[in-house]
Coordinates of C-alpha atoms in Angstrom, one line a residue:
M125 CA 30.2 52.5 43.1
K126 CA 27.3 54.7 44.3
R127 CA 23.8 54.6 42.6
I128 CA 22.4 57.6 41.6
F129 CA 18.4 57.7 41.8
L130 CA 16.0 60.1 40.0
F131 CA 14.7 61.7 42.9
F132 CA 13.1 64.0 40.1
V133 CA 10.4 61.6 40.1
S134 CA 9.4 62.2 43.6
I135 CA 9.5 65.4 43.8
A136 CA 7.3 66.2 40.9
L137 CA 4.6 63.5 42.2
S138 CA 4.9 65.3 45.5
G139 CA 3.5 68.5 43.6
C140 CA 3.0 71.9 45.6
Q141 CA 0.0 71.1 47.9
K142 CA 0.7 72.5 51.2
D143 CA -1.2 70.2 53.7
F144 CA 0.0 66.7 54.3
L145 CA -2.8 64.9 52.1
N146 CA -1.5 66.3 49.1
K147 CA -4.9 65.5 47.3
G148 CA -5.9 66.0 43.8
P149 CA -4.8 64.8 40.6
L150 CA -1.3 65.3 39.4
T151 CA -0.5 68.3 37.5
N152 CA 3.4 67.7 37.2
L153 CA 3.0 64.1 34.9
S154 CA -0.4 63.6 33.5
E155 CA -1.4 59.8 33.7
E156 CA -1.6 60.3 29.2
S157 CA 2.5 61.0 29.6
Y158 CA 3.3 58.6 32.2
W159 CA 2.6 55.0 32.9
T160 CA 3.2 53.8 29.3
Q161 CA 5.8 51.9 29.6
G162 CA 7.9 49.8 31.8
S163 CA 10.1 51.8 33.0
D164 CA 8.2 54.4 34.2
A165 CA 7.4 52.1 37.3
E166 CA 11.1 51.4 38.2
Y167 CA 11.6 55.8 37.7
A168 CA 8.7 56.0 39.8
V169 CA 10.3 53.7 42.6
N170 CA 13.8 55.4 42.5
G171 CA 11.7 58.4 43.4
L172 CA 10.4 56.6 46.3
Y173 CA 14.3 56.2 48.1
E174 CA 14.2 60.3 49.2
A175 CA 11.7 59.1 52.0
F176 CA 14.6 57.6 53.9
Y177 CA 16.5 61.2 54.3
E178 CA 16.1 61.9 57.9
L179 CA 19.0 64.0 58.4
D180 CA 18.2 67.5 59.7
G181 CA 19.6 71.1 57.8
G182 CA 19.4 70.0 54.2
G183 CA 15.8 71.5 53.7
E184 CA 13.0 69.7 52.7
F185 CA 13.7 67.5 49.7
T186 CA 17.6 68.9 49.8
P187 CA 20.0 66.7 51.1
G188 CA 22.9 68.4 52.6
G189 CA 22.1 67.8 56.5
A190 CA 23.5 65.3 59.7
P191 CA 21.9 63.2 62.3
Y192 CA 20.2 65.0 64.8
M193 CA 17.7 62.5 66.3
D194 CA 19.5 60.7 68.4
L195 CA 19.7 64.2 70.8
C196 CA 16.5 62.7 72.2
T197 CA 18.2 60.8 74.9
D198 CA 20.6 61.3 77.6
L199 CA 23.7 61.2 75.6
M200 CA 24.3 64.3 73.5
Y201 CA 24.3 68.0 74.0
L202 CA 23.8 70.4 70.9
K203 CA 25.9 72.9 71.0
A204 CA 24.3 75.9 68.8
P205 CA 20.7 75.0 69.6
W206 CA 19.2 76.8 66.2
E207 CA 21.1 73.9 64.1
F208 CA 18.3 71.2 65.4
G209 CA 14.3 72.2 64.8
F210 CA 13.5 69.6 67.4
N211 CA 15.7 70.9 69.8
D212 CA 12.6 72.1 72.4
F213 CA 12.2 68.5 72.6
N214 CA 15.0 68.7 75.1
T215 CA 14.3 72.4 76.2
G216 CA 10.7 71.2 77.6
S217 CA 9.2 73.5 75.4
L218 CA 7.8 71.8 72.7
T219 CA 4.7 72.7 71.3
A220 CA 2.2 71.5 68.4
D221 CA 3.3 74.5 66.5
N222 CA 6.9 72.9 66.3
G223 CA 8.1 73.6 62.2
W224 CA 10.3 70.1 62.2
L225 CA 7.2 68.1 63.9
A226 CA 5.1 69.8 61.1
N227 CA 7.4 68.9 58.2
F228 CA 7.9 65.6 59.4
W229 CA 4.4 64.6 59.2
K230 CA 4.1 66.2 56.3
K231 CA 7.2 64.7 54.1
K232 CA 5.9 61.3 55.1
Y233 CA 2.2 61.9 53.9
Q234 CA 3.8 63.2 50.8
Y235 CA 5.8 59.9 50.1
I236 CA 2.6 58.1 51.6
R237 CA 0.9 59.4 48.7
N238 CA 3.4 58.7 46.1
C239 CA 3.7 55.3 47.3
N240 CA -0.4 55.2 46.9
F241 CA -0.2 56.6 43.4
F242 CA 2.5 53.5 42.2
F243 CA 0.5 51.2 43.8
E244 CA -2.9 52.4 41.9
N245 CA -1.1 52.2 38.3
V246 CA 1.9 50.1 38.5
D247 CA -0.5 47.4 36.4
K248 CA -1.1 49.9 33.7
V249 CA 2.4 48.6 32.8
K250 CA 3.0 45.3 34.3
D251 CA 2.6 43.4 30.7
Q252 CA 5.5 45.1 29.8
L253 CA 7.5 44.1 33.3
S254 CA 8.6 40.3 33.9
A255 CA 7.0 38.8 37.1
E256 CA 10.3 39.5 39.0
Q257 CA 10.7 42.9 38.1
Y258 CA 6.6 43.6 38.8
N259 CA 7.4 41.6 42.2
D260 CA 10.9 43.6 43.3
L261 CA 9.6 47.1 42.2
S262 CA 6.1 46.4 44.5
G263 CA 8.3 45.1 47.2
Q264 CA 10.1 48.0 47.3
A265 CA 7.5 50.6 47.5
R266 CA 5.8 48.2 50.1
V267 CA 8.6 49.1 51.8
V268 CA 8.9 52.4 51.6
R269 CA 5.2 53.1 52.7
A270 CA 5.4 50.8 55.7
F271 CA 8.4 52.3 57.0
L272 CA 7.0 56.0 56.6
Y273 CA 3.9 54.5 58.5
L274 CA 6.3 53.2 61.6
R275 CA 7.8 56.3 61.3
L276 CA 4.7 58.1 62.2
V277 CA 3.6 55.4 64.6
Q278 CA 6.8 55.9 66.5
G279 CA 6.2 59.2 66.6
F280 CA 2.6 60.2 66.9
G281 CA 1.0 56.9 68.2
D282 CA -2.5 56.8 65.9
V283 CA -2.2 58.2 62.8
P284 CA -4.2 58.1 59.7
L285 CA -3.8 55.0 57.8
I286 CA -4.2 56.0 54.3
T287 CA -3.8 53.5 51.2
Q288 CA -5.3 55.0 48.2
T289 CA -4.9 58.6 47.1
L290 CA -8.1 61.2 48.3
S291 CA -10.2 63.3 46.9
A292 CA -10.3 67.0 47.9
D293 CA -13.5 66.4 50.5
E294 CA -11.9 63.7 52.3
W295 CA -10.5 64.3 55.6
P296 CA -9.4 61.1 57.4
A297 CA -9.7 60.4 61.1
R298 CA -6.8 58.8 63.1
T299 CA -6.3 55.0 62.9
S300 CA -5.1 53.0 65.8
A301 CA -1.6 52.4 66.2
E302 CA -2.2 49.2 66.5
E303 CA -4.1 48.8 63.1
V304 CA -1.5 50.9 61.4
L305 CA 1.6 48.4 62.9
D306 CA -0.7 45.5 61.6
F307 CA -0.6 46.6 58.5
V308 CA 2.9 47.8 58.4
I309 CA 4.1 44.7 59.5
S310 CA 2.0 42.6 57.3
E311 CA 3.0 44.6 54.3
L312 CA 7.0 44.1 55.0
A313 CA 6.0 40.2 55.4
K314 CA 4.7 40.4 52.2
A315 CA 7.7 42.6 50.6
A316 CA 9.9 40.0 51.9
E317 CA 8.6 37.3 49.9
E318 CA 8.3 39.6 46.7
L319 CA 11.8 40.9 47.1
P320 CA 14.8 39.2 45.7
E321 CA 17.2 37.2 47.8
D322 CA 20.2 39.4 46.6
Q323 CA 20.8 43.2 46.3
S324 CA 21.1 44.6 42.8
D325 CA 23.3 48.0 44.4
G326 CA 26.7 47.0 45.4
A327 CA 26.6 50.3 47.9
H328 CA 23.7 49.2 49.7
G329 CA 21.2 51.1 48.6
R330 CA 18.7 49.2 47.1
I331 CA 15.9 47.9 48.8
Y332 CA 15.8 43.8 48.9
K333 CA 14.5 40.8 50.9
Y334 CA 16.8 41.6 54.4
V335 CA 15.4 45.4 54.4
A336 CA 12.4 44.5 54.8
L337 CA 13.1 41.4 57.4
A338 CA 14.7 44.3 59.0
Y339 CA 12.0 46.9 59.5
E340 CA 9.6 43.9 60.0
A341 CA 11.2 43.5 63.1
R342 CA 12.2 47.4 64.3
A343 CA 8.1 47.8 64.0
A344 CA 7.4 44.1 65.9
L345 CA 9.9 45.2 68.7
H346 CA 8.1 48.9 68.8
Y347 CA 4.9 46.8 68.8
A348 CA 5.6 44.6 71.7
G349 CA 7.6 47.5 73.6
F350 CA 5.8 50.3 74.0
Y351 CA 2.2 48.7 73.5
D352 CA 2.7 46.2 75.4
K353 CA 2.1 43.0 72.9
P354 CA 4.5 40.4 73.9
A355 CA 3.2 38.3 70.9
Y356 CA 5.5 40.0 68.7
Y357 CA 8.7 39.6 70.3
Q358 CA 8.5 36.1 67.9
V359 CA 7.7 38.0 65.0
A360 CA 10.8 39.8 65.6
A361 CA 12.8 36.9 66.3
D362 CA 11.7 35.4 63.1
A363 CA 12.5 37.9 61.1
L364 CA 15.9 38.4 62.8
A365 CA 16.8 34.9 62.3
A366 CA 16.1 34.9 58.9
I367 CA 18.9 37.6 59.0
V368 CA 21.5 36.4 61.2
N369 CA 21.0 32.7 59.6
S370 CA 21.2 33.8 55.9
G371 CA 24.6 33.7 55.9
K372 CA 24.8 36.8 53.7
F373 CA 26.5 39.0 56.7
E374 CA 29.3 40.2 58.5
L375 CA 30.8 42.1 61.1
F376 CA 32.9 44.1 59.5
R377 CA 36.7 43.2 60.4
K378 CA 39.4 44.6 57.7
V379 CA 42.0 46.3 60.2
E380 CA 43.4 44.4 63.3
D381 CA 43.5 47.5 65.7
P382 CA 39.6 47.4 66.7
T383 CA 39.4 51.4 67.1
D384 CA 40.7 51.5 63.4
N385 CA 38.5 49.1 62.4
F386 CA 35.4 50.0 64.0
T387 CA 36.1 54.1 62.7
Q388 CA 36.3 52.3 59.2
I389 CA 33.0 51.2 59.3
F390 CA 31.6 54.2 58.4
W391 CA 33.9 55.3 55.4
A392 CA 33.3 56.0 51.5
E393 CA 36.2 53.6 50.6
N394 CA 34.6 50.5 52.3
E395 CA 30.9 50.8 50.8
G396 CA 31.2 48.2 48.5
A397 CA 30.0 44.9 48.5
D398 CA 33.2 43.7 50.4
N399 CA 31.1 45.6 53.6
K400 CA 28.8 42.8 54.4
E401 CA 28.2 44.4 57.8
I402 CA 25.7 47.2 55.7
I403 CA 22.9 46.0 55.1
F404 CA 20.8 49.1 53.8
S405 CA 22.3 52.6 53.3
D406 CA 21.0 56.5 51.9
Q407 CA 23.6 57.2 49.3
Y408 CA 25.5 60.5 49.1
I409 CA 27.9 62.0 46.5
K410 CA 30.3 64.5 46.7
D411 CA 29.0 67.7 45.0
L412 CA 26.0 66.2 43.5
R413 CA 24.2 64.7 46.7
P414 CA 26.3 65.4 49.7
S415 CA 26.0 65.2 53.6
N416 CA 26.9 67.8 56.1
I417 CA 27.5 64.8 58.4
S418 CA 31.8 65.3 58.5
T419 CA 31.7 69.4 58.6
S420 CA 28.8 69.2 61.4
F421 CA 30.4 66.6 64.0
A422 CA 34.4 67.7 63.2
G423 CA 34.5 71.1 61.2
P424 CA 36.6 73.7 62.6
G425 CA 34.1 76.3 64.4
W426 CA 31.3 73.7 64.0
K427 CA 31.4 70.4 66.3
G428 CA 27.6 71.1 66.4
Q429 CA 27.2 67.8 68.5
Q430 CA 28.7 66.5 71.4
A431 CA 28.9 64.0 74.0
Q432 CA 28.1 64.8 77.6
Q433 CA 30.1 63.2 80.3
N434 CA 27.8 60.8 81.3
Y435 CA 27.8 59.2 78.0
I436 CA 31.3 59.0 77.9
D437 CA 31.0 57.3 81.5
M438 CA 28.9 54.7 80.2
F439 CA 32.3 53.1 78.1
E440 CA 33.7 50.3 79.8
D441 CA 37.4 50.1 80.7
K442 CA 39.0 46.9 78.6
A443 CA 38.2 44.4 81.3
G444 CA 34.8 45.4 81.1
W445 CA 32.4 46.0 84.0
Q446 CA 31.5 42.6 85.4
A447 CA 35.2 42.7 86.0
H448 CA 34.8 45.4 88.5
G449 CA 30.7 44.7 90.1
I450 CA 30.1 47.9 87.9
S451 CA 25.8 47.5 87.5
F452 CA 24.7 48.2 83.3
R453 CA 21.1 49.1 85.5
E454 CA 22.8 51.7 87.5
M455 CA 25.0 53.1 84.1
N456 CA 21.6 53.2 82.2
S457 CA 20.0 55.8 84.8
Y458 CA 20.6 59.4 85.5
R459 CA 23.7 60.0 86.6
N460 CA 24.9 63.7 87.8
T461 CA 28.8 63.8 86.4
K462 CA 29.6 67.0 88.7
T463 CA 28.6 65.2 92.2
L464 CA 29.7 61.6 90.9
K465 CA 33.3 60.3 89.7
S466 CA 34.1 57.9 87.2
P467 CA 32.5 54.2 88.3
L468 CA 35.9 53.2 87.3
L469 CA 37.8 55.1 89.7
G470 CA 38.9 53.3 92.7
K471 CA 38.0 50.0 90.8
S472 CA 40.2 49.8 87.7
D473 CA 44.0 49.7 87.6
T474 CA 44.3 51.3 84.4
Y475 CA 41.9 54.1 84.6
D476 CA 43.5 57.5 84.4
P477 CA 40.9 60.0 84.9
K478 CA 43.3 63.0 83.6
N479 CA 43.3 60.4 80.5
E480 CA 39.8 59.3 79.9
F481 CA 40.1 57.8 76.8
K482 CA 43.1 55.2 77.7
D483 CA 42.6 51.9 78.0
R484 CA 38.8 51.7 77.5
D485 CA 36.3 50.2 74.9
P486 CA 37.8 50.8 71.9
R487 CA 34.5 52.4 70.4
L488 CA 35.1 55.7 72.9
N489 CA 38.3 56.4 70.7
A490 CA 36.6 55.1 67.4
T491 CA 33.4 57.3 68.0
F492 CA 35.2 60.9 69.5
F493 CA 37.9 62.7 69.2
N494 CA 40.3 62.2 72.3
P495 CA 40.7 66.5 73.5
N496 CA 43.3 65.1 75.4
I497 CA 42.8 67.7 78.4
Y498 CA 45.7 69.0 80.3
Q499 CA 46.4 72.0 82.9
D500 CA 49.1 74.1 81.9
A501 CA 51.6 76.2 84.3
N502 CA 48.7 78.9 85.3
G503 CA 46.4 76.3 86.3
V504 CA 44.2 76.8 83.1
L505 CA 42.7 73.7 81.6
Q506 CA 43.7 73.6 77.9
K507 CA 42.9 71.0 75.0
R508 CA 45.5 69.9 72.9
G509 CA 43.1 67.4 70.5
E510 CA 43.7 64.8 68.1
D511 CA 46.4 64.2 65.4
W512 CA 44.4 61.5 63.0
A513 CA 46.5 60.6 60.5
P514 CA 43.9 59.6 57.9
A515 CA 42.9 63.1 57.7
N516 CA 46.3 64.5 58.0
R517 CA 45.1 66.8 60.3
N518 CA 44.7 67.5 64.1
F519 CA 41.4 67.6 65.5
A520 CA 41.1 69.9 68.9
P521 CA 37.9 71.2 70.5
D522 CA 37.1 74.9 69.8
W523 CA 37.8 77.0 72.4
E524 CA 33.8 76.9 73.7
N525 CA 33.4 73.1 73.1
D526 CA 33.5 71.9 76.8
C527 CA 32.0 68.4 75.4
Y528 CA 33.2 65.8 73.6
F529 CA 32.8 65.7 69.7
F530 CA 32.4 63.1 66.5
K531 CA 34.8 60.8 65.0
K532 CA 32.5 58.3 64.6
L533 CA 30.8 59.1 60.8
V534 CA 33.6 61.7 59.5
D535 CA 34.8 60.7 56.5
P536 CA 38.7 61.8 56.3
T537 CA 38.3 62.3 53.1
N538 CA 36.2 65.1 53.9
F539 CA 39.4 67.2 55.5
N540 CA 42.2 65.5 53.1
P541 CA 43.6 66.6 50.8
V542 CA 41.6 69.8 51.6
Y543 CA 38.9 70.3 53.5
Y544 CA 35.5 70.1 51.4
Y545 CA 33.1 71.9 54.0
G546 CA 29.8 70.5 53.5
N547 CA 30.9 67.9 51.3
S548 CA 30.9 64.2 52.8
D549 CA 30.4 61.5 50.6
N550 CA 29.9 58.7 52.9
N551 CA 26.7 57.0 53.0
F552 CA 24.6 57.0 56.2
P553 CA 23.6 53.9 57.6
L554 CA 20.2 52.3 57.7
V555 CA 20.5 49.0 58.8
R556 CA 23.6 47.5 60.2
Y557 CA 24.1 44.1 61.0
A558 CA 25.6 44.5 64.7
D559 CA 22.1 46.2 65.2
M560 CA 20.2 43.5 64.1
L561 CA 22.1 41.0 66.4
L562 CA 21.2 43.0 68.8
L563 CA 18.3 43.3 68.1
Y564 CA 17.8 39.8 67.9
A565 CA 19.5 39.0 71.4
E566 CA 16.8 41.8 73.0
A567 CA 14.0 39.7 70.9
L568 CA 15.4 36.5 72.5
N569 CA 15.7 37.6 75.7
E570 CA 12.3 39.2 76.2
L571 CA 11.1 35.4 75.0
G572 CA 13.5 34.2 77.9
R573 CA 16.1 32.3 76.3
A574 CA 18.8 34.8 78.0
A575 CA 21.1 32.3 77.7
D576 CA 21.0 32.3 73.6
A577 CA 20.6 36.4 73.4
V578 CA 24.2 36.6 75.1
T579 CA 26.0 34.9 72.5
Y580 CA 24.8 37.4 69.8
V581 CA 25.8 40.3 72.2
N582 CA 29.0 38.9 72.7
M583 CA 29.6 38.6 69.1
V584 CA 29.2 42.4 68.6
R585 CA 31.7 42.7 71.8
N586 CA 34.0 40.8 70.0
R587 CA 33.9 42.6 67.4
V588 CA 36.0 45.3 69.6
D589 CA 37.9 43.2 71.9
M590 CA 35.7 43.6 74.8
P591 CA 35.0 40.9 77.3
T592 CA 32.8 38.3 77.1
I593 CA 29.5 38.9 79.0
V594 CA 28.4 36.1 81.4
V595 CA 24.8 36.3 82.3
T596 CA 21.4 34.0 82.9
D597 CA 19.3 36.7 84.4
K598 CA 16.5 38.4 81.9
E599 CA 16.4 41.6 83.8
D600 CA 20.1 42.3 83.8
M601 CA 20.5 40.8 80.4
R602 CA 18.3 43.7 79.1
E603 CA 20.2 46.2 80.8
I604 CA 23.4 44.8 78.8
I605 CA 21.6 44.9 75.8
K606 CA 20.3 48.6 76.5
H607 CA 24.1 49.3 77.3
E608 CA 25.5 47.6 74.3
R609 CA 23.1 49.4 72.0
K610 CA 23.9 53.4 73.5
I611 CA 27.5 52.5 73.0
E612 CA 27.6 50.7 69.4
L613 CA 24.4 52.9 67.7
I614 CA 25.3 56.2 69.0
A615 CA 24.6 58.8 65.9
E616 CA 23.0 56.4 63.7
Q617 CA 19.3 57.7 64.6
V618 CA 18.0 54.5 66.2
L619 CA 18.2 54.9 70.0
V620 CA 15.7 57.8 69.6
W621 CA 13.5 54.9 68.8
D622 CA 15.1 52.7 71.4
Y623 CA 14.0 55.4 74.1
K624 CA 10.7 55.6 73.4
R625 CA 9.8 51.9 73.0
W626 CA 12.0 51.0 76.0
R627 CA 10.1 54.5 77.5
E628 CA 13.6 55.1 79.0
Y629 CA 12.9 58.6 79.4
A630 CA 11.8 58.6 83.2
R631 CA 15.2 57.0 84.6
T632 CA 17.1 59.1 82.2
M633 CA 16.2 62.3 81.8
P634 CA 13.7 62.8 84.9
N635 CA 12.1 66.3 85.1
G636 CA 14.6 69.2 85.5
V637 CA 17.7 67.0 86.0
E638 CA 21.5 68.4 84.9
F639 CA 23.6 67.8 82.4
Y640 CA 27.5 68.6 82.3
G641 CA 30.8 69.2 79.8
F642 CA 33.8 67.0 80.9
R643 CA 34.9 66.6 84.6
R644 CA 36.5 69.8 85.1
E645 CA 36.5 68.5 89.1
T646 CA 39.2 66.2 88.4
Y647 CA 41.4 69.2 87.7
G648 CA 39.8 71.2 91.0
Q649 CA 37.5 72.8 88.8
A650 CA 33.3 72.8 88.7
S651 CA 31.7 71.4 85.7
I652 CA 30.2 73.4 83.5
L653 CA 26.4 72.8 83.0
L654 CA 25.3 72.7 79.7
Q655 CA 21.6 72.6 79.4
R656 CA 18.3 71.1 80.9
K657 CA 15.7 68.7 80.0
F658 CA 12.6 68.5 81.4
I659 CA 10.8 65.2 80.0
T660 CA 7.5 64.2 80.8
N661 CA 5.4 60.8 79.9
K662 CA 3.7 63.2 77.1
Y663 CA 6.7 63.0 75.6
Y664 CA 6.9 59.4 74.6
L665 CA 4.3 60.4 71.8
W666 CA 4.6 63.6 69.8
P667 CA 1.7 66.5 69.5
I668 CA 0.2 66.2 66.4
P669 CA 1.4 69.0 64.5
A670 CA -1.4 72.2 64.6
V671 CA -1.7 72.8 60.6
E672 CA -3.1 69.3 60.8
L673 CA -5.5 70.4 63.6
R674 CA -6.4 73.6 61.8
N675 CA -6.6 71.8 58.4
N676 CA -8.8 68.7 59.3
Q677 CA -11.6 68.7 61.3
N678 CA -11.4 64.7 61.9
M679 CA -8.2 64.9 63.7
V680 CA -7.7 65.1 67.4
Q681 CA -4.8 66.0 69.8
N682 CA -2.8 63.5 71.7
N683 CA -3.3 63.6 75.4
G684 CA -1.2 66.2 77.5
W685 CA -0.9 68.7 74.6

């Protein structure tokens, strides 16, 4: 059963202030009318959960959006550039005046203020809470605040570290990212001690110990990778070991067919306690708090987010790259698919360039609808599409689609028995066990334990019947982990942060490179240019929003902006 959170508290606490600090006293809820009974603390914490909403297109506090952030990689293409406010990142036209950036910053600090206000007032009702309740609520709020600061550091680097509500005349300067990350990691470690071992919500919507550990690991890996602090790989490994060795989580295995099984991980019907792969998710409810994922990904006339041919080329055949001597390192680099053929051509006996989805890694067919491209008697390329039985309809590309559109995260009930436009009911995964296994492999590998790391990569691969990886070299293992994360986790809004901490842009999106739709050369035609991406080193840290520079004389801009 989905749990309905009380978001009105969060919105009320946010108030109407326009600057990111949200200063001054609360006007919607006064101290006299609030913080008088124990349930007030629970309502306040419930309101903080809206901080995890990071889909775009639904409005500042209104659900209804879709996950666009992995468009900030070399793997995806946005058909309609106006859909994603941060698309300027992909065109090289990003400026400090970008409205998406301003809202990203503002929302994070609005919820940080709400968290700070919680900690300043919760002791007023402490005597009405049991020790377990007090620790649980404090731990949940601590995780939310740490998550928000992690996102700010991942995006902007140095940011103001604020742990108390501010008066109207206080304008903080930026705090070093290292100090902020130290705070984040210490808070998450403390929260892991405060929070219960078991999740109170069967639909994976509540924060508990293992959510804190997951975000601690993510923060430590960002610290280690982006800021070259290798000691934090051990911090990440310790947090991930607690998750992996807890015995509470399993990779989803419900049906025998690996393609169908992977697809069903994300369906609404599989969101209960029996799905031990989902550790934490953002909750959606048809008609009340829906998302727009299914419509955006696969709706008629929409299909806004698509995969470029270079990403389709990254999916192995069922024998795997190693069986053909194909380099993971090469496949993790930019490839011009207009001039380069599939790496499988001439090496794999089962590869058919006119049937890209045949005998490939099952995650290809689980992640994208097969366009079933063919050439008619007049030489015109047609796209038959895929008949998807669970949704009881054919999913064919729209006429202008030159790429591959998503099946992953599309819930069939959004189309069957009728099409519910923009009314997706399935939850969005925030922490998934497969992600944790791959992060654990990464941390172990960076600690010089490649032989141990391969075990956890192979767990993820074996779930989809892909051959085990054999590797002992640290550098080779790193490339395999990157590949596996790109294949396993697309559209879950983790790759955007991976690319930052890996500093992956230079080799995947160098300045002026070109990306293409499906490989038309297979049919004697020329592939269509989709877009140009101009990525420079300054994109690893986004610009501080111009509105913050205008409002706060103590704020300084990132280099290059």
